PDB file of C-alpha atoms in Angstrom:
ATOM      1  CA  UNK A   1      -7.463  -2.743 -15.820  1.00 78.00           C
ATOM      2  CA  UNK A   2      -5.388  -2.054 -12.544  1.00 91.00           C
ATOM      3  CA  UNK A   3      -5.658  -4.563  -9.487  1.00 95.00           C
ATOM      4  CA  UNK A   4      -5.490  -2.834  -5.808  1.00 96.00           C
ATOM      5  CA  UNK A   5      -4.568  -5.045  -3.140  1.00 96.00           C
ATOM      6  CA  UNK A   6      -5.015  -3.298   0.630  1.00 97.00           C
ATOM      7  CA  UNK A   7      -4.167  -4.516   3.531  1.00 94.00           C
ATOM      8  CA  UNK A   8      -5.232  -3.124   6.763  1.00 94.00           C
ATOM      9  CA  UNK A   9      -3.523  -3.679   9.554  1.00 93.00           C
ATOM     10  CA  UNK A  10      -4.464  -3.056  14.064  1.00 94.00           C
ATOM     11  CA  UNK A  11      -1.031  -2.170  15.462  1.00 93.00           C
ATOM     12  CA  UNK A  12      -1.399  -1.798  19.107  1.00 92.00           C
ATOM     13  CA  UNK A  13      -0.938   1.693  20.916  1.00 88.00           C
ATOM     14  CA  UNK A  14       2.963   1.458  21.708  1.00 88.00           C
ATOM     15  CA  UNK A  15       4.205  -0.559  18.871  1.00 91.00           C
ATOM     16  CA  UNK A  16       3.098   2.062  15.668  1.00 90.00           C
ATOM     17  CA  UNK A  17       6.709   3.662  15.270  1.00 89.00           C
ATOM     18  CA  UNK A  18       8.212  -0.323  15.370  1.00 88.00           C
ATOM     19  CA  UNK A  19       5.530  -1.305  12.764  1.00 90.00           C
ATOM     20  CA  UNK A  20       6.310   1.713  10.595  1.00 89.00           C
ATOM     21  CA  UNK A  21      10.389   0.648  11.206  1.00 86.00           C
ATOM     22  CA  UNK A  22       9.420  -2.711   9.707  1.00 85.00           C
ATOM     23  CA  UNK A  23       8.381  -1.407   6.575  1.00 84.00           C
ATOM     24  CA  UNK A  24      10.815   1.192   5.996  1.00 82.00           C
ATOM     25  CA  UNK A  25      13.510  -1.029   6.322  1.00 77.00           C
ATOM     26  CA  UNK A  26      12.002  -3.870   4.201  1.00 72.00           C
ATOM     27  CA  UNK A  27      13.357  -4.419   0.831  1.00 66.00           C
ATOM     28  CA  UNK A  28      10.625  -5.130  -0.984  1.00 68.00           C
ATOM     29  CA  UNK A  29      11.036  -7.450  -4.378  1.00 70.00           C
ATOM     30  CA  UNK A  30       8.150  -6.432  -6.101  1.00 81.00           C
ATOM     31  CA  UNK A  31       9.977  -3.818  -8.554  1.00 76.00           C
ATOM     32  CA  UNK A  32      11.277  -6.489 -10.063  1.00 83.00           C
ATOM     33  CA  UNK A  33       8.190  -8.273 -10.145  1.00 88.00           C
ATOM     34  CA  UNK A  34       6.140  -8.400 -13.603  1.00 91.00           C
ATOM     35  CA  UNK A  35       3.223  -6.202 -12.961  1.00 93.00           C
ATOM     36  CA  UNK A  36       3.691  -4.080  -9.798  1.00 92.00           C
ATOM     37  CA  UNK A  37       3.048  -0.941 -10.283  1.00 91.00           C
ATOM     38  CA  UNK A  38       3.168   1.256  -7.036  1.00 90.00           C
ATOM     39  CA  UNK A  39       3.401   0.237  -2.961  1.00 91.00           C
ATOM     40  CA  UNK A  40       2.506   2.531  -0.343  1.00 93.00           C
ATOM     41  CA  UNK A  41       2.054   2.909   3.912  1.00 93.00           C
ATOM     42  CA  UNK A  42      -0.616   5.214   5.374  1.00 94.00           C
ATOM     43  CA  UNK A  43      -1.628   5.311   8.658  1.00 92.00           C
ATOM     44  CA  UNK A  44      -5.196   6.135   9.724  1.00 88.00           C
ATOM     45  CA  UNK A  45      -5.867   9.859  10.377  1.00 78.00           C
ATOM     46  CA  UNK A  46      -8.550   9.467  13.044  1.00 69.00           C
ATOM     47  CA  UNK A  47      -5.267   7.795  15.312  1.00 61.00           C
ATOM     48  CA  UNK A  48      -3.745  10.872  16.424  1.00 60.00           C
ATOM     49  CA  UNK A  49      -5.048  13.101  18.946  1.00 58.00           C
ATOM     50  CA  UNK A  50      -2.462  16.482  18.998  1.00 58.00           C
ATOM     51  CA  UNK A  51      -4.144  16.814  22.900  1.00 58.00           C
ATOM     52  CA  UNK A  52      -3.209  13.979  23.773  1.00 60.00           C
ATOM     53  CA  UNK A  53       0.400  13.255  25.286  1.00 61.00           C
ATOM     54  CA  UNK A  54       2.659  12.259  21.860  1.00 58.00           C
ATOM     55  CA  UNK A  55      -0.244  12.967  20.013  1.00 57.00           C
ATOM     56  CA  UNK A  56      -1.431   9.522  20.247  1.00 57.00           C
ATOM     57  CA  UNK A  57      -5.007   8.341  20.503  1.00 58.00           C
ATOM     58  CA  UNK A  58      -5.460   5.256  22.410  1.00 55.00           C
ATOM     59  CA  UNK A  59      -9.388   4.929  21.715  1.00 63.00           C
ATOM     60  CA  UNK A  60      -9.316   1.479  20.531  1.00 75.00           C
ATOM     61  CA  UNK A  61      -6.239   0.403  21.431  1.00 81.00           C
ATOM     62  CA  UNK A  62      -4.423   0.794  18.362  1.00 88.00           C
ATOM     63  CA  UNK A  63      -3.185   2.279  15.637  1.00 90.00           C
ATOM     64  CA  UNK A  64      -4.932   1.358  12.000  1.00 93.00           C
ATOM     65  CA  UNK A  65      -2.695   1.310   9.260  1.00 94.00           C
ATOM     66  CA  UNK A  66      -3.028   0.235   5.393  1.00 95.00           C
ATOM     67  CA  UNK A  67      -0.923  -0.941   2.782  1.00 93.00           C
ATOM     68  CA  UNK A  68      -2.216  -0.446  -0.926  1.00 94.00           C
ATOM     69  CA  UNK A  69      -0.311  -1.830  -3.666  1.00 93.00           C
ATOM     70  CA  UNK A  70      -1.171  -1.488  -7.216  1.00 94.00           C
ATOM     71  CA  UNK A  71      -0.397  -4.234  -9.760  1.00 95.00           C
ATOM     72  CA  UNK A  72      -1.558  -4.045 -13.736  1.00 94.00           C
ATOM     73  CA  UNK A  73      -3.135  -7.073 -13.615  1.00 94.00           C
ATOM     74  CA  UNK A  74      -4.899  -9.428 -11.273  1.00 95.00           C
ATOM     75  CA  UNK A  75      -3.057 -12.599 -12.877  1.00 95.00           C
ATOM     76  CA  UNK A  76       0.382 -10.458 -11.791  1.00 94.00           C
ATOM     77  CA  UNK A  77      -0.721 -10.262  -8.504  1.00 93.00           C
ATOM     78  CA  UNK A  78      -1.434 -14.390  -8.775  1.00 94.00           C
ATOM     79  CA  UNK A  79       1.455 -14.659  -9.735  1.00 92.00           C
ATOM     80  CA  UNK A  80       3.699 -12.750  -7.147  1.00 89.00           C
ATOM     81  CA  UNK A  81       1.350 -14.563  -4.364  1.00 87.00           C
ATOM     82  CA  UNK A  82       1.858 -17.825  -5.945  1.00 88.00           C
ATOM     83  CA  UNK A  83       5.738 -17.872  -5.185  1.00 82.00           C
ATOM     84  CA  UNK A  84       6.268 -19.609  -2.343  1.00 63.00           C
ATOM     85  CA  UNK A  85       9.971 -18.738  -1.750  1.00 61.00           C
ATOM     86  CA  UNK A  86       9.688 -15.322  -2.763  1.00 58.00           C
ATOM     87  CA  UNK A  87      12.292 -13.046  -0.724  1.00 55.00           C
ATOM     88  CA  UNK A  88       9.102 -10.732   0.726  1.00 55.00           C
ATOM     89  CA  UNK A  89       7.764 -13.853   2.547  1.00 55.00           C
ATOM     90  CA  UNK A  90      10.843 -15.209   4.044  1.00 52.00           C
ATOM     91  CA  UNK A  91      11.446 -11.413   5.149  1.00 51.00           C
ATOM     92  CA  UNK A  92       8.190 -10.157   5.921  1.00 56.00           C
ATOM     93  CA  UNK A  93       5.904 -10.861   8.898  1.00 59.00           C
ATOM     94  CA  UNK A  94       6.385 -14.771   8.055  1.00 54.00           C
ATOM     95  CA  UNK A  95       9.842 -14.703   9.215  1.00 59.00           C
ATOM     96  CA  UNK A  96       9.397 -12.737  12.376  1.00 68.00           C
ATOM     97  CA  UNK A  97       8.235 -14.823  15.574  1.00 67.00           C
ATOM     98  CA  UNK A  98       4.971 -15.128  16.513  1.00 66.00           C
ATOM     99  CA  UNK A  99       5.950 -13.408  19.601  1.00 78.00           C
ATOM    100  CA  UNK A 100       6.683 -10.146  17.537  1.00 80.00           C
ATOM    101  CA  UNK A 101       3.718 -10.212  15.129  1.00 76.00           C
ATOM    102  CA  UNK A 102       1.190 -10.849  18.274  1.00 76.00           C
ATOM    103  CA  UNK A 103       3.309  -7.558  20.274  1.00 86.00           C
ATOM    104  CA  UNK A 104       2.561  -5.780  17.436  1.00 91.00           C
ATOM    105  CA  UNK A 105      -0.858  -6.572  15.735  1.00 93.00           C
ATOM    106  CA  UNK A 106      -4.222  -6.496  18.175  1.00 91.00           C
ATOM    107  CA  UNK A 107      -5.558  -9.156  15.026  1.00 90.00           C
ATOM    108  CA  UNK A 108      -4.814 -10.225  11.716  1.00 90.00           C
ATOM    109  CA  UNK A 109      -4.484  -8.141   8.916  1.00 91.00           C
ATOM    110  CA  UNK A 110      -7.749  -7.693   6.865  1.00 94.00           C
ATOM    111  CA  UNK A 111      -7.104  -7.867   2.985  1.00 95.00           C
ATOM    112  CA  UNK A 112      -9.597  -6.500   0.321  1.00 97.00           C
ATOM    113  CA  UNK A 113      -9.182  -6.974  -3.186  1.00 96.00           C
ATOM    114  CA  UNK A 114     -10.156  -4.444  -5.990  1.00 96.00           C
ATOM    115  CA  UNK A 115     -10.574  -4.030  -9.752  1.00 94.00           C
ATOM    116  CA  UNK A 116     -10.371  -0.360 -10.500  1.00 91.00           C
ATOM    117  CA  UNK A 117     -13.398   1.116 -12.774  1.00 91.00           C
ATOM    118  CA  UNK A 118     -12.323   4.542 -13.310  1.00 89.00           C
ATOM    119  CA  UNK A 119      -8.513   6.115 -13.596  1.00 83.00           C
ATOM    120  CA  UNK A 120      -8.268  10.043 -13.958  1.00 82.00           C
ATOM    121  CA  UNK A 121      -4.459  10.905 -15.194  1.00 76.00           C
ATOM    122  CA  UNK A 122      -2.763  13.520 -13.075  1.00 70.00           C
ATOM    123  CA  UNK A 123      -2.955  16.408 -15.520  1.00 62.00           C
ATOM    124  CA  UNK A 124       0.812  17.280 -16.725  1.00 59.00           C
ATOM    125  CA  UNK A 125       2.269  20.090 -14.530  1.00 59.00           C
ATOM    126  CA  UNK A 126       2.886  23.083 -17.398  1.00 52.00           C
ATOM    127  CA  UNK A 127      -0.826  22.068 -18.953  1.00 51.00           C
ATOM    128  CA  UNK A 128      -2.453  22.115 -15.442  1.00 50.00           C
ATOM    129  CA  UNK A 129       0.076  26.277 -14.923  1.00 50.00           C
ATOM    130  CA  UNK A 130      -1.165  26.808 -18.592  1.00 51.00           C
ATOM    131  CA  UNK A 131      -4.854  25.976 -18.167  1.00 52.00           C
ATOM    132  CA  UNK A 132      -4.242  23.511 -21.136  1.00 52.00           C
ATOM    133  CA  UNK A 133      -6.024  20.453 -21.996  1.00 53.00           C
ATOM    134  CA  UNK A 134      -3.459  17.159 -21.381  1.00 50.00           C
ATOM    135  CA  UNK A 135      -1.932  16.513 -24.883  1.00 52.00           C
ATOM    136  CA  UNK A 136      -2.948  12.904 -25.756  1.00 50.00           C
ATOM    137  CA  UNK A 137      -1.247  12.915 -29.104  1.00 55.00           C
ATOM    138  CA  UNK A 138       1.997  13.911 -27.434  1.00 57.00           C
ATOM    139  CA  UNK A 139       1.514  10.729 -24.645  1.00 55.00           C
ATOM    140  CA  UNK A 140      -0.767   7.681 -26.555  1.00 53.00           C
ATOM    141  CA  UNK A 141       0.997   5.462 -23.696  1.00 56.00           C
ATOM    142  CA  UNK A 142      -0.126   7.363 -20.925  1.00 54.00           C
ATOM    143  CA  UNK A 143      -3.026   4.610 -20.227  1.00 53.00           C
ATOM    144  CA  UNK A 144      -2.365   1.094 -20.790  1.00 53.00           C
ATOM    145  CA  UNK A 145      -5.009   0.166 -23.089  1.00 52.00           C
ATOM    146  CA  UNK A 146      -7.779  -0.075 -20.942  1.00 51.00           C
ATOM    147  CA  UNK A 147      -9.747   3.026 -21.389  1.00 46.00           C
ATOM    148  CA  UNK A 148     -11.372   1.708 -24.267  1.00 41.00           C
TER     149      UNK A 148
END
């Protein structure tokens, strides 16, 4: 069963293409990590305003954005957060000032954790052109065990 871990995260108006910045540039160690399966940024939709000068919406005074990243397992998640010295905390937001986290964020981040209880595979690209059924014979690994 996959694990979702989000994040979400207040960046205030001003500081969204220096937050972005942050995690474009950050090498993440987690693709080495046992268990990780996928990382990703979005920012919320609702934040931009194409009326508005730059597009931005300054409604609440910020900017939400959300991290998701998908691990195989809860205990592989553990286990990544466990590590102490890991090189994502000593570069991430734990090794910039306090000045530049609190320019940045209007609060803490908010973190939700989730098991997943249903996975639909993305349908392979000549079955979904050929109106075919996805060949499970031809790709037994394509779920990891946990459909049944």
């Amino acid at each position: 069963m996959r694990f979702v871990v989000k994040d979400t995260f207040k960046v205030k108006i001003g500081n969204e293409e220096k937050f972005e910045e942050f995690w474009r540039e950050r090498k993440l160690s987690l693709e080495g990590q046992s268990g990780f399966s996928s990382f990703m940024l979005v920012r919320g939709e609702d934040d931009f305003d194409e009326t508005q000068e730059g597009g931005r919406l300054a409604r609440d005074g910020f900017a939400t954005f959300e991290t998701t990243t998908v691990w195989l397992h809860r205990m592989d998640f553990d286990d990544w957060r466990s590590k102490k010295d890991s090189p994502d905390k000593k570069r991430g937001f734990l090794a910039m000032s306090a000045e530049d986290v609190a320019a940045m964020l209007l609060a803490p981040p908010e973190q939700r954790l989730y098991e997943t209880v249903v996975t639909l595979p993305k349908a392979a690209e000549e079955n979904v052109r050929l109106g075919g059924l996805f060949d499970w014979e031809e790709n037994p690994d394509y779920f990891d065990g946990d459909l049944y």
